[in-house]
XYZ file of C-alpha atoms in Angstrom:
573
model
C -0.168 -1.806 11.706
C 2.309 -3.308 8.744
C 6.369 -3.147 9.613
C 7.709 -3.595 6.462
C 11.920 -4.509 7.517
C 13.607 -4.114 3.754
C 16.852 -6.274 2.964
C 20.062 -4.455 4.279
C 21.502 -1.579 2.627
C 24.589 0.172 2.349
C 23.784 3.783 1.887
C 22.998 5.588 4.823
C 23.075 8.978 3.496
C 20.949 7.848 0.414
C 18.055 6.548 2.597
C 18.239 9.575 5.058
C 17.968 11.775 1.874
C 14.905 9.303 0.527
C 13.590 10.121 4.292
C 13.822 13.559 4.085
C 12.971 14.595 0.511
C 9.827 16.617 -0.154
C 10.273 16.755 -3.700
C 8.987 14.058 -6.135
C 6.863 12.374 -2.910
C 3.175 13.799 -2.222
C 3.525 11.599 1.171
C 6.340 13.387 2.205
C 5.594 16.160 3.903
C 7.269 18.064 7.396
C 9.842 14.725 7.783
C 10.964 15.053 10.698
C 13.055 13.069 13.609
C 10.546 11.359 16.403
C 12.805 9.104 17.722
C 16.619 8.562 18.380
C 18.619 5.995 19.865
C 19.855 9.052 22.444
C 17.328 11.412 21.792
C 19.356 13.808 21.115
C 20.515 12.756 17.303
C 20.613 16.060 15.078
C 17.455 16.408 12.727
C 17.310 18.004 9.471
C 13.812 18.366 8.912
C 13.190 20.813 12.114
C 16.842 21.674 13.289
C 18.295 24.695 10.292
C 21.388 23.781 11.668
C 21.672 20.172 11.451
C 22.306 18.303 7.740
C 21.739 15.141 6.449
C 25.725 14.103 6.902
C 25.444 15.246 9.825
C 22.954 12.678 11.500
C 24.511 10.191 9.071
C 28.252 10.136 10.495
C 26.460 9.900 13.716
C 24.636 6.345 12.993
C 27.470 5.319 10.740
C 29.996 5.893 13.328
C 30.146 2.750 14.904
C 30.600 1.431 11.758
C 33.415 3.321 10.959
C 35.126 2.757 14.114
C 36.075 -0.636 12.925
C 39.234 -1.490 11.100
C 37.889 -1.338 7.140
C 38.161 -5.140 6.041
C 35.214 -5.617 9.592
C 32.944 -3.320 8.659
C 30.184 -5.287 7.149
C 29.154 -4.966 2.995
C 25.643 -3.671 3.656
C 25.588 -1.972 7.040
C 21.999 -0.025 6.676
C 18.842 -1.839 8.473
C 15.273 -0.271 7.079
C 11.867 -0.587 8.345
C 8.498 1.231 7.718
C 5.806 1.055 10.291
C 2.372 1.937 8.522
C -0.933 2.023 10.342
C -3.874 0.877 8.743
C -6.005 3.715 6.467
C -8.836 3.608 9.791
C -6.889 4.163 12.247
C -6.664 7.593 14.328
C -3.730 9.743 13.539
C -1.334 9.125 15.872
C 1.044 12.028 17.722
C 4.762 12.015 17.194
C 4.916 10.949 21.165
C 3.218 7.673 20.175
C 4.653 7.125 17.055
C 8.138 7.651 19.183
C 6.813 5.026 21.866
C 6.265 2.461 18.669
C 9.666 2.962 16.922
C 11.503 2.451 20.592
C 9.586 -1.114 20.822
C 9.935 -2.210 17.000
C 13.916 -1.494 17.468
C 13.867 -3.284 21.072
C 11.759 -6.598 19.745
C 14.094 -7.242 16.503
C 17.194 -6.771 18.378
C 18.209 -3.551 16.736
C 18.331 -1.890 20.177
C 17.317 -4.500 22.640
C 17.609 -2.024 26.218
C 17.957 -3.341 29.131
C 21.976 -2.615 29.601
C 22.677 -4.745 26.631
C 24.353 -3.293 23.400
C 22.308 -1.562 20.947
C 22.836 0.043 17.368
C 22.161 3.597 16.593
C 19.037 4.446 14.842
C 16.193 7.138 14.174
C 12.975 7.194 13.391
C 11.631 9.878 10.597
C 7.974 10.538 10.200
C 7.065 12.360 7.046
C 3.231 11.417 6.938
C 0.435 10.956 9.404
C 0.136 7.335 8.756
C 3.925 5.584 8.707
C 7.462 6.027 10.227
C 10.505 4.950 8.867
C 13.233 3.524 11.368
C 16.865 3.078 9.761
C 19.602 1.883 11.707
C 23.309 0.749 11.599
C 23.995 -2.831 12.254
C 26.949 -2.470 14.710
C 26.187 -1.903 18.102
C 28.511 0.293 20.384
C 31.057 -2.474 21.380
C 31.677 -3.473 17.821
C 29.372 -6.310 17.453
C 26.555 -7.602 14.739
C 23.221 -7.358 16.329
C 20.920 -10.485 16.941
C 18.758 -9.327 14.899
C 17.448 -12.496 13.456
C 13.968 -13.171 11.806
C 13.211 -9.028 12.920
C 10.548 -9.407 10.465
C 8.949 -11.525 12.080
C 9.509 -10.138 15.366
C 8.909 -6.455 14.108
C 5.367 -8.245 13.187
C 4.661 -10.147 16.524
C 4.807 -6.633 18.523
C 2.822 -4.874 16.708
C -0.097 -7.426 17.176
C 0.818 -5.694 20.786
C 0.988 -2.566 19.755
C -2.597 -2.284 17.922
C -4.407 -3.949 21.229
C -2.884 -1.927 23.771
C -3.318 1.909 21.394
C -6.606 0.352 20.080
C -5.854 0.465 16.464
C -6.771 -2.115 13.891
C -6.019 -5.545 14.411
C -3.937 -7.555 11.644
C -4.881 -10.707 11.286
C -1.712 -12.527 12.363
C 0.276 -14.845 9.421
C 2.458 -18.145 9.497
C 5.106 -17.291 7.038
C 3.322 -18.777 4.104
C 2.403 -15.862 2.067
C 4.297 -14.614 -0.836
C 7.103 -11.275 -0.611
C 5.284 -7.883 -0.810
C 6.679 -5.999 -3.225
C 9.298 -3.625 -2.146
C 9.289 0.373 -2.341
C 11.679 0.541 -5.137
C 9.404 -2.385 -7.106
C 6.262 0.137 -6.249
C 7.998 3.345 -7.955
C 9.666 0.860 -11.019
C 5.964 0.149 -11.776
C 4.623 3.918 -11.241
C 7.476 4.710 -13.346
C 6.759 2.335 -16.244
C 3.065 2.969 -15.944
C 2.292 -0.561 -14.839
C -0.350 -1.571 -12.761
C 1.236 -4.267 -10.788
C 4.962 -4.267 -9.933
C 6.711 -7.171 -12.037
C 7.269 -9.230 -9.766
C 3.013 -9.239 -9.124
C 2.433 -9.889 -12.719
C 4.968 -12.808 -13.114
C 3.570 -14.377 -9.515
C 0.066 -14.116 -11.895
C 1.564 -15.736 -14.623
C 3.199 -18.498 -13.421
C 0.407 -19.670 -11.568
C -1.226 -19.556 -14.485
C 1.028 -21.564 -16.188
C 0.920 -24.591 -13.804
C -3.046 -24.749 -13.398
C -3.386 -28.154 -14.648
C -0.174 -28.522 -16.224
C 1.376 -32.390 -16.374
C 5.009 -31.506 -16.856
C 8.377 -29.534 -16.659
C 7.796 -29.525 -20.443
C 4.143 -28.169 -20.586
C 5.090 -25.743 -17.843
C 7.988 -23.888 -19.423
C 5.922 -24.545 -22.735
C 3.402 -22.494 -21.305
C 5.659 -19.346 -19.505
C 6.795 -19.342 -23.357
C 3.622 -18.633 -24.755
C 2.702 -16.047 -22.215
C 6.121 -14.154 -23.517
C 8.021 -14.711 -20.565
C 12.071 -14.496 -20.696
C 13.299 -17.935 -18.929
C 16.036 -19.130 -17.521
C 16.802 -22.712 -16.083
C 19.394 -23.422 -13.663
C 20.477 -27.116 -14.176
C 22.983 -29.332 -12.615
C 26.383 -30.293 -13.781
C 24.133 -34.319 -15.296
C 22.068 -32.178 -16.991
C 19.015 -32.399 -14.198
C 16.735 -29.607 -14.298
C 16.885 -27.947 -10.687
C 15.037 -24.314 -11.019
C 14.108 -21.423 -13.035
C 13.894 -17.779 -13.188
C 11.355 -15.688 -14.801
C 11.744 -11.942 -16.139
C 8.986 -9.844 -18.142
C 10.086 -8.154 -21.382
C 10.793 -4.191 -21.303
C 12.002 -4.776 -17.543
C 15.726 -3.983 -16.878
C 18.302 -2.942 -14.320
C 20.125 -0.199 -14.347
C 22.788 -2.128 -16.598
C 19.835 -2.889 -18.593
C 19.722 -6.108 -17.979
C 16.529 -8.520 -17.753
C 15.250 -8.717 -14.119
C 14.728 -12.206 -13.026
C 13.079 -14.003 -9.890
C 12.910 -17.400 -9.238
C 9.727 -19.080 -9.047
C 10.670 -19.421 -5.027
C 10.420 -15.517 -4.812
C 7.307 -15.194 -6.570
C 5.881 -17.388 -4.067
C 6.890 -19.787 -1.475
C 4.658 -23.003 -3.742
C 6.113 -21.736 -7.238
C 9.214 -23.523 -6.753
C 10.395 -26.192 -9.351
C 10.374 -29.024 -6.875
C 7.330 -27.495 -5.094
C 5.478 -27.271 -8.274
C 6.471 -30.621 -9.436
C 4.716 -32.001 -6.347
C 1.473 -31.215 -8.198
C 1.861 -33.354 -11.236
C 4.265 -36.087 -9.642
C 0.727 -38.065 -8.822
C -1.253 -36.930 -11.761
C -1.811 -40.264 -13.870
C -2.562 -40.659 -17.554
C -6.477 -41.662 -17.075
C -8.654 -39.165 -17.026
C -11.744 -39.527 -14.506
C -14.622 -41.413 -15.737
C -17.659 -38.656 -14.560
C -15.291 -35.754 -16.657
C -15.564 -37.841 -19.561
C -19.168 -37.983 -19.571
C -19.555 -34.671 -19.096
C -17.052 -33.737 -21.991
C -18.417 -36.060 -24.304
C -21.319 -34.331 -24.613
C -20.602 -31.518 -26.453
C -16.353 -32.771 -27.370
C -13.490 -33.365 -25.491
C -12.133 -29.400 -25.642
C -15.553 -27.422 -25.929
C -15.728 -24.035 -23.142
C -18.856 -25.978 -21.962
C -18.143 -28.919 -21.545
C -15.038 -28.143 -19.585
C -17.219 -26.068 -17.254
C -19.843 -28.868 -16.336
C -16.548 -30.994 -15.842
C -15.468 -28.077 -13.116
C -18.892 -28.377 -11.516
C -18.662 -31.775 -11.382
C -15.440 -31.983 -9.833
C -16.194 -28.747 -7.399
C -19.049 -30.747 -6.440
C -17.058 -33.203 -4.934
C -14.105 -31.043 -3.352
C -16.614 -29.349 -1.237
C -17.754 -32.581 0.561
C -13.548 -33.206 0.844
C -12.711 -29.748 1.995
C -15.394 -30.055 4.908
C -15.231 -33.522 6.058
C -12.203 -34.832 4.821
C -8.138 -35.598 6.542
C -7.046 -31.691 6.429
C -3.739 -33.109 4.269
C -6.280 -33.934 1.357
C -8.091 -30.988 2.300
C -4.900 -29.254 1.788
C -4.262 -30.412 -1.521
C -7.945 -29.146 -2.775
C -7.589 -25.949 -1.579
C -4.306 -25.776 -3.673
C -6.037 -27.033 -6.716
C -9.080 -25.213 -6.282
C -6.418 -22.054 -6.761
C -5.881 -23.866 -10.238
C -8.870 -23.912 -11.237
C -9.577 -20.149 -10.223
C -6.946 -19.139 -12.799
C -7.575 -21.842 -15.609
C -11.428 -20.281 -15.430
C -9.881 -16.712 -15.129
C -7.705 -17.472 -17.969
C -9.996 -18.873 -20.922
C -13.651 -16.671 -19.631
C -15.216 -13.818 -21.508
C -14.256 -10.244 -20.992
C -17.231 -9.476 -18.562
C -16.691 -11.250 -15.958
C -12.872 -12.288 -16.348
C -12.004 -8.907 -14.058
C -13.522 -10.005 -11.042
C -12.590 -14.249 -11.626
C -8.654 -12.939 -11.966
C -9.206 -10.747 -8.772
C -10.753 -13.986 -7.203
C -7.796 -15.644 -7.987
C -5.475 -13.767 -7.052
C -7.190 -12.813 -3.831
C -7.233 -16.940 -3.020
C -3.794 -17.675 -3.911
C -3.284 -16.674 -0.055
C -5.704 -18.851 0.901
C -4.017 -21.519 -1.038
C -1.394 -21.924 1.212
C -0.458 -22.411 4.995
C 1.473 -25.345 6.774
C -0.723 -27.895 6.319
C 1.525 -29.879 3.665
C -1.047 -31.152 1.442
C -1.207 -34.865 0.546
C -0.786 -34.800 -3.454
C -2.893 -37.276 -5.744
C -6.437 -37.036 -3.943
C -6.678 -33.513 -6.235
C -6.415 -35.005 -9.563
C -10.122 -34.291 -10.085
C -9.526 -30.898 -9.741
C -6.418 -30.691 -11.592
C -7.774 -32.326 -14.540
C -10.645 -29.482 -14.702
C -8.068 -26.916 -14.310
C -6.658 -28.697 -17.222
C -9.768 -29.211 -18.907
C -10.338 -25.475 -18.647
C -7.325 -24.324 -20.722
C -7.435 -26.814 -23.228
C -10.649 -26.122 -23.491
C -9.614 -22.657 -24.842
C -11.704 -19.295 -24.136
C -15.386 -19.477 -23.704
C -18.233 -16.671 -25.360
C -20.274 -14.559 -22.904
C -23.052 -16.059 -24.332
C -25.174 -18.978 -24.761
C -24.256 -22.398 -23.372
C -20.210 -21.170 -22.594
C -22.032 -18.341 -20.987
C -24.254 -20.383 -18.989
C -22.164 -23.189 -17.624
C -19.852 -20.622 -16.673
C -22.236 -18.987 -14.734
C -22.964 -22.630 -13.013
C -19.511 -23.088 -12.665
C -19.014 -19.904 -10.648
C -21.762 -20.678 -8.580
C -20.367 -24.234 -7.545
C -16.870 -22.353 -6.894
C -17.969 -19.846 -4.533
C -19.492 -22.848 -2.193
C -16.291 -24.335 -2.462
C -14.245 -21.062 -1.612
C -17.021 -20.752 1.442
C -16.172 -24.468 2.316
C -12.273 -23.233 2.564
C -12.530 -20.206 4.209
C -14.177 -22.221 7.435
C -11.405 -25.100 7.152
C -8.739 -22.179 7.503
C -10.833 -20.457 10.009
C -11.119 -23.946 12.033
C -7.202 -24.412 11.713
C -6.363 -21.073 13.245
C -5.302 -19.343 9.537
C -6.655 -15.989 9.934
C -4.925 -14.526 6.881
C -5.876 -17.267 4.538
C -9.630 -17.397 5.910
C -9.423 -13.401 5.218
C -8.224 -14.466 1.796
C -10.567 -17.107 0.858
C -13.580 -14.540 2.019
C -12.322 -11.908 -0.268
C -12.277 -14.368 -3.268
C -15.859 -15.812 -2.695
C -17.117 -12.043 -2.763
C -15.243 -11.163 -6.160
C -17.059 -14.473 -6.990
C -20.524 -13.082 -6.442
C -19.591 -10.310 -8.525
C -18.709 -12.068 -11.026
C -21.534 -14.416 -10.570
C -24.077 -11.742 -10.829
C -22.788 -10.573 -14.558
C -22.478 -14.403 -16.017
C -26.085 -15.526 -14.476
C -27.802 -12.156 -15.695
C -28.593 -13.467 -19.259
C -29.441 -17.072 -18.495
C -31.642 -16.754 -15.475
C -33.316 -14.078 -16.702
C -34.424 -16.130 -19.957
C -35.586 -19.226 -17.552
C -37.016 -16.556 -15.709
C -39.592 -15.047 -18.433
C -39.744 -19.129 -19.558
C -41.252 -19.504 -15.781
C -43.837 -16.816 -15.489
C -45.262 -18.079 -19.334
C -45.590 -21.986 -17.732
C -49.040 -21.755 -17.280
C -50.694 -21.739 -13.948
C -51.661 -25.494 -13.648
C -47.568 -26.181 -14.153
C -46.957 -23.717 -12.201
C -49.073 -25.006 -8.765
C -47.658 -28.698 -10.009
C -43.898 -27.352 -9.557
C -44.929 -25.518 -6.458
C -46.078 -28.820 -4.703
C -42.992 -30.456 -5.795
C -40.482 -27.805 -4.290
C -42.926 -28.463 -1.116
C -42.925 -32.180 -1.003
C -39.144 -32.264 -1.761
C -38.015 -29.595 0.408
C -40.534 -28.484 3.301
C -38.245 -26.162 5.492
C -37.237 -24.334 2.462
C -40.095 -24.088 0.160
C -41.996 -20.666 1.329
C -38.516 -18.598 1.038
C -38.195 -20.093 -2.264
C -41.674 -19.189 -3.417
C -40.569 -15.802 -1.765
C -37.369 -15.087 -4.035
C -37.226 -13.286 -7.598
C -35.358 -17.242 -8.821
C -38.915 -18.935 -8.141
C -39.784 -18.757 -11.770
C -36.425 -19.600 -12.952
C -36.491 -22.845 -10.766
C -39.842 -23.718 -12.084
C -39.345 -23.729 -15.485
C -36.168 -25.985 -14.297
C -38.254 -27.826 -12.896
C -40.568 -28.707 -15.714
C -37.419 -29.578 -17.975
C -36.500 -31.969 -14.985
C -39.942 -33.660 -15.027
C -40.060 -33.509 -19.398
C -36.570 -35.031 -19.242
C -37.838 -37.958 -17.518
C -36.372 -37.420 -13.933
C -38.234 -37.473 -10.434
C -38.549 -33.905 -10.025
C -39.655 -34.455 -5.961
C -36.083 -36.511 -5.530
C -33.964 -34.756 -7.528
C -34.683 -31.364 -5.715
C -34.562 -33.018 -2.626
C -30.705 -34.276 -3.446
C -29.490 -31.029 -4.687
C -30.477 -29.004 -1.528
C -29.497 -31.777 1.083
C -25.992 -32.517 -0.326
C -24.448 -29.294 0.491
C -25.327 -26.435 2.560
C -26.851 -23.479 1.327
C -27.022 -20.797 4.004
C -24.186 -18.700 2.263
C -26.498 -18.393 -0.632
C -27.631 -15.103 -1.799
C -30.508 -17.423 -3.714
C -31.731 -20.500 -3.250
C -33.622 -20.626 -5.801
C -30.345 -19.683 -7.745
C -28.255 -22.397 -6.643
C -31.016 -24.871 -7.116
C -31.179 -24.342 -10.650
C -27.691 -24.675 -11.288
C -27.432 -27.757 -9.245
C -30.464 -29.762 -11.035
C -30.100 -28.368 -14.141
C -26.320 -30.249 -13.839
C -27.808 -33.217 -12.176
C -30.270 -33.870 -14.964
C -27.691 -32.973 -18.143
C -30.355 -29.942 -19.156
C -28.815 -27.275 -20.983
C -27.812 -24.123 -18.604
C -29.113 -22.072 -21.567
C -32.354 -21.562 -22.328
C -32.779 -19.178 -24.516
C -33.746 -20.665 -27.983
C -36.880 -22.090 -26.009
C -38.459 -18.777 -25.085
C -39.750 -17.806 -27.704
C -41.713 -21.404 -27.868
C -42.877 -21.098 -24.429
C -45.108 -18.426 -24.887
C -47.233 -20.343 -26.618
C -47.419 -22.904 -24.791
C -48.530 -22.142 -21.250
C -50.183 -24.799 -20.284
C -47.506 -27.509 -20.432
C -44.176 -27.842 -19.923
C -41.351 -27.290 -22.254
C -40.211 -30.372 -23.661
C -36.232 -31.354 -22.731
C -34.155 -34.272 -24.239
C -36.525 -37.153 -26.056
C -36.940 -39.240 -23.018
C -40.946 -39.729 -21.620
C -42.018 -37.860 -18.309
C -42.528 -40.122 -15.671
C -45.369 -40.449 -14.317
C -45.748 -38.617 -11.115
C -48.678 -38.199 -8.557
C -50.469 -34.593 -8.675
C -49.366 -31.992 -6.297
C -51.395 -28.916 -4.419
C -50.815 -25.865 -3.686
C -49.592 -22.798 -5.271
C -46.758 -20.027 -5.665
């Protein structure tokens, strides 16, 4: 059960006529009074008699009872109270029983012999009521109403146990504003999607993954086409921004703007300037390497990079001080938009709902220590300089591998937050890590599925060989391997591990015992992925099957290095 309390108004008959119109609203439907602060207030909907001014002088009369320069500018106090799309449908008693509370617990009509404010409650669908209430209460005083959002929030967590409806996970203040009502029918109206302020929250964020400076940051907002405005102080200091998207106006037809602060509590200037304020100029000595294989700005490249430096969050993010921990959950948001940003069409759906799914789980009051995450950062960075990547061949691959690394991460924060008492954020971080299977399952189709057909055309006698090394390296594993559809795809892995000159037996043996793997659809999968990084083989295969078939009695040869020599192994698939 959501209350949604909306900023104060100042039209009381223009809300009640919002309330009560059947009109242009398919949800609207039999409105009708549930609730009253006597019980007795007139209602339009049922009563033939009764008008909309009428049971609007009623609530504003309080109001009007004071001298004209007392009455307050915006007088009108709004809430919705939606249950959740499984719940029951609830009778107008209860929903009259949950409108008295809501107005009690935010100090709209507190009870108890103290002064309260008149109010009513109007339900025109099965699943919400709206509440709307003047804030003067009957001796001529302001309400202590304080924080009622948050109090509004904090009984119905009550409400749900005691009627047995859905449970909301509870929050900490952290997330970003929902967008209003009038934001929701701006978009309808304009045919958008998202409401504005959803798709300049999105672009922002994607603006600062990896960014260095005030200058790369507004450089960036630019070249998405956003209108900006900086607010700076009388020395010339940059202190904030504001961000508006083109085409969307007031009534005045003016640009709308919100500052980065109101797009999200961590998209602040000085909050976002945390993030690159320990960033230094070097970048980290394992990115190089894995960049200067293929050049410093290549899709691939960047991608291994990302693995690399995923690899090593996950180790922070589960054993690690939670104020680092912190700061690599933020980052790992990052690097979920750079890869959104710069992947191919067929999977970059499901990465941007990832994203934006996690950038919940990306926050919570754990202030995160700054300057642990520049691994991170710098593949976020790495990612959009590295510009977009093809759905195919090696960008297609390492993306793939990429992915795969990132869901383990987004695992590993989903049981930090769920350790630290975030329920939201662990909710959050869940959601992501399933859009990440998704969009795991499209990337790895192509690449697995050519190591794949390179596995079943190894020959037998390679094949035994790599069974007795997936044995020997990893005993308590080996059988559900052998079991999965990814056997062959890890065996021809394998045999590029062994022809690159690597010890196949320890290799395997490090990639499964470094991090866990029970969240794995696949071992076999992840294994792949993991060695295929760990050794510098190519994630795609696909130029060598059509050589392997002729060759099925030895392994493919990988890289111009000679195979170690290693001792014979039994057994079989």
């Amino acid at each position: 059960m959501i209350p949604s309390v909306n900023p104060s108004g100042s039209d009381t008959r223009g809300l009640l006529f919002y309330l009560y119109d059947t009109g242009k609203h398919e949800d609207h439907t039999d409105p009708h009074l549930v609730a009253s602060f006597d019980g007795m207030s007139p209602d339009p909907g049922r009563d033939p008699n009764a008008t909309l001014t009428d049971l609007q002088q009623l609530l504003d009369q309080p109001v009007m009872a004071l001298a004209k320069h007392a009455r307050p500018a915006k007088h009108v106090w709004h809430t919705s109270v939606r249950a959740d799309p499984g719940d029951r449908i609830l009778s107008d008693e209860e929903w009259a029983g949950i409108a008295r509370r809501i107005v009690a617990a935010t100090g709209i009509d507190p009870g108890e012999g103290q002064p309260g404010c008149r109010w009513a409650a109007v339900r025109h669908a099965d699943d919400h009521i709206h509440i709307v209430a003047t804030l003067v209460t009957e001796d001529g005083h302001r309400p202590d109403d304080f924080r009622s959002g948050a109090r509004a929030q904090a009984e119905a967590r009550l409400i749900e146990k005691e009627l047995g409806l859905h449970q909301v996970e509870p929050g900490d203040g952290t997330a970003a504003q929902r967008p209003t009502k009038a934001e929701l029918r701006k978009a309808e109206r304009q045919g958008r999607e998202r409401t504005a302020r959803e798709e300049l929250r999105e672009a922002v964020r994607r603006a600062v993954a990896g960014a260095t400076s005030d200058e790369e940051f507004f450089g960036r907002l630019a070249a998405a086409g956003l209108l900006i405005r900086k607010r700076t102080a009388p020395s010339g200091d940059l202190l904030g921004y504001k961000v508006a998207l083109v085409g969307d106006v007031n009534a005045q037809g003016e640009p709308v703007f919100y500052p980065g602060a109101r797009l999200a509590p961590d998209l602040s200037l000085p909050r976002i300037r945390e993030r690159w304020s320990t960033d230094g100029e070097a970048t980290h000595t394992a990115q190089k390497e894995e960049a200067s294989r293929t050049g410093p700005s290549a899709p691939a490249a960047a991608r291994r990079g990302t693995t690399a430096a995923v690899w090593r969050a996950v180790l922070v993010i589960e054993h690690g001080d939670d104020a680092v921990a912190s700061a690599h959950i933020a980052a790992a948001g990052e690097v979920l938009d750079a890869l959104a940003k710069t992947s191919a069409a067929h999977t970059r759906r499901e990465l941007r709902d990832a994203a934006t799914a996690f950038e919940r789980a990306s926050r919570s009051h754990v202030r995160a220590l700054r300057g642990h995450d520049r691994a991170l950062r710098q593949a976020a960075r790495d990612l959009v300089q590295g510009g977009p990547a093809l759905g195919r061949g090696e960008d297609g691959a390492t993306t793939a591998m990429a992915i795969d690394m990132l869901f383990f991460l987004i695992s590993a924060t989903a049981h930090w937050h769920a350790r630290n008492g975030h329920a939201q954020q662990a909710a959050a971080a869940r959601q992501a890590a399933e859009h990440l299977r998704d969009a795991y399952r499209t990337a790895a189709a192509h690449p697995l599925a050519a190591l794949h057909e390179r596995g079943r055309h190894l020959g037998r006698a390679v094949t035994v060989r790599q069974a007795g090394v997936l044995r020997d390296a990893v005993p308590a594993l080996a059988e559900r391997v052998l079991g999965e559809p990814g056997w062959y795809a890890l065996a021809a892995t394998l045999a590029d591990v062994e022809a690159a000159g690597h010890d196949p037996v320890e290799l395997l043996g490090d990639a499964a015992g470094r991090r866990e793997l029970g969240t794995a659809e696949s071992v076999s999968d992840v294994l792949v992925w993991r060695l295929r990084r760990a050794a510098g083989l190519p994630a795609d295969t696909s130029d060598q099957l059509s050589s392997s078939h002729g060759a099925k009695s030895s392994a493919p040869t990988v890289g111009q290095r000679a195979p170690k020599r290693t001792k014979p192994h039994r057994g079989r698939p």
